[in-house]
Short mmCIF file of C-alpha atoms in Angstrom, two decimals:
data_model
loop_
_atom_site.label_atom_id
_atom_site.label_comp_id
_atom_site.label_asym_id
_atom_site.label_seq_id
_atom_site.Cartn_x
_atom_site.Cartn_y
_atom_site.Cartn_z
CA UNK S 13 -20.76 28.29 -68.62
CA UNK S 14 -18.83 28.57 -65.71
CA UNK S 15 -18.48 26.62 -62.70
CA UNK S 16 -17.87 27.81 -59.52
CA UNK S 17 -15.03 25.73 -57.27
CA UNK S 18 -15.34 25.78 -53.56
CA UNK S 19 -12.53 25.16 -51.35
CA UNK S 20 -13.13 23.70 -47.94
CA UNK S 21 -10.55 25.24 -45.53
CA UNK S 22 -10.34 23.95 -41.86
CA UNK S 23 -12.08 25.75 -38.93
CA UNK S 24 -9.56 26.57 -37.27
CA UNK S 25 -11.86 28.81 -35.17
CA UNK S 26 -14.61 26.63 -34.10
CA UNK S 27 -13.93 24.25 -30.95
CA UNK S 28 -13.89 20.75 -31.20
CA UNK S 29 -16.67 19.66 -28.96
CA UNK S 30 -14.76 16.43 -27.97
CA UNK S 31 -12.37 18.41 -26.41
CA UNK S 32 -12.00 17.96 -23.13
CA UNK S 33 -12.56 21.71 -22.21
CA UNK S 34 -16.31 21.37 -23.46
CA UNK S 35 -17.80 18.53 -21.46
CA UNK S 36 -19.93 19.22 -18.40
CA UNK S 37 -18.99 18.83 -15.03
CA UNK S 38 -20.89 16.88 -12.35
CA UNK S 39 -22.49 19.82 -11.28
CA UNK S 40 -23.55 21.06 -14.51
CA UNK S 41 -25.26 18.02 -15.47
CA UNK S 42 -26.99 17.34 -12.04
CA UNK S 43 -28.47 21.14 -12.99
CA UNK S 44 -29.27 20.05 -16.64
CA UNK S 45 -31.11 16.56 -15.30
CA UNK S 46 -32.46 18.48 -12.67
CA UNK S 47 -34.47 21.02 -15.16
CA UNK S 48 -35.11 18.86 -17.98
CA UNK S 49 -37.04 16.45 -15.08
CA UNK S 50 -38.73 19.84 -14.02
CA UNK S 51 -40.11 20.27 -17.35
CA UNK S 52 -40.91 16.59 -18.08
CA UNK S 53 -43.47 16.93 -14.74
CA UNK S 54 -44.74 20.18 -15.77
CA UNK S 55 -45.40 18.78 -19.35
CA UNK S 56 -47.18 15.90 -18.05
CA UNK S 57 -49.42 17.88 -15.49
CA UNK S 58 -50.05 20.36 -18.25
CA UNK S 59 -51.47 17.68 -20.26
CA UNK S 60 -53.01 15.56 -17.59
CA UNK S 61 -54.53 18.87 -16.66
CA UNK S 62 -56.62 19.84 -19.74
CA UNK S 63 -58.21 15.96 -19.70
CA UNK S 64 -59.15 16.40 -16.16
CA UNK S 65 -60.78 19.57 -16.81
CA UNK S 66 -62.90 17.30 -19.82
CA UNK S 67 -63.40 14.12 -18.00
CA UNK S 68 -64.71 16.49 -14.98
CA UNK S 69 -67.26 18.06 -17.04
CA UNK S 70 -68.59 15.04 -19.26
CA UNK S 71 -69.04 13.66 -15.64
CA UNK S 72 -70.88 16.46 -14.64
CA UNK S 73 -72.89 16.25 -18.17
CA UNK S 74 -73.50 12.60 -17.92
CA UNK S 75 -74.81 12.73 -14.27
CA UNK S 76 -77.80 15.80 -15.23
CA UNK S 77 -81.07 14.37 -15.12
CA UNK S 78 -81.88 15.93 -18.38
CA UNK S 79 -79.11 14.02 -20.18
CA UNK S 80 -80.67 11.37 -22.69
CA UNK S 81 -79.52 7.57 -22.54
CA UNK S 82 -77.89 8.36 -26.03
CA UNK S 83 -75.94 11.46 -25.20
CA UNK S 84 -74.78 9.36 -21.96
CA UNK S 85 -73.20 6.49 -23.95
CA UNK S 86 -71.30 8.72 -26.03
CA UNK S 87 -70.46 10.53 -22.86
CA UNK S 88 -68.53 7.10 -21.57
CA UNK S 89 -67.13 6.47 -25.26
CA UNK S 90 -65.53 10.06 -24.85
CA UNK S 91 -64.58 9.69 -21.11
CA UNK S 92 -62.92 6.14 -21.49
CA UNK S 93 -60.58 7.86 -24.41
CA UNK S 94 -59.65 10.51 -22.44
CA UNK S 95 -58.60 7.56 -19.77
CA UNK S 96 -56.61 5.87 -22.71
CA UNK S 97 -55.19 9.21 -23.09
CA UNK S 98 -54.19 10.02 -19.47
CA UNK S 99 -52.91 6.94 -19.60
CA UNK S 100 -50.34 7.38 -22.16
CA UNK S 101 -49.06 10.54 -21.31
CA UNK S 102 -48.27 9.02 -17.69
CA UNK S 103 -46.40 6.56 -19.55
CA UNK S 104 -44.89 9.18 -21.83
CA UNK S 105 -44.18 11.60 -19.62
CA UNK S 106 -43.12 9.28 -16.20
#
């Protein structure tokens, strides 16, 4: 049986990232807050988005005159959850 020893050696070549040569400078991380905001907002109008697009057309449903009383209470079930749901992805995403 034999049993293979690993050395560790030091890496020599890869940067310390506490080094004072790797942090950001002010402008750097105004850019980086600036874009990860950028994509917080689009990610939360993406979302907010699709359940607008849903709430509009259960509305629409739930307003037709052919629409039975039945159909119309499962119409608010679904339209308060996607209000719960807008709801938390404001929170999320804000």
């Amino acid at each position: 049986m034999s049993v293979a020893i690993q050395t560790s050696k030091p890496a020599c070549h890869k940067a310390c990232p506490d080094m004072p040569f790797h942090s950001l400078n002010a402008e750097q991380k105004a850019k980086g807050l600036a874009a990860l905001q950028k994509v917080r907002s689009d990610l939360k109008e993406s979302q907010l988005k699709r359940l607008r697009e849903q709430h509009k057309a259960l509305t629409a449903e739930a307003n037709h005159e052919d629409t039975s009383q039945q159909r119309k209470m499962r119409i608010e079930f679904e339209l308060a959850r996607i209000n719960t749901q807008a709801k938390r992805v404001n929170q999320r995403w804000s």
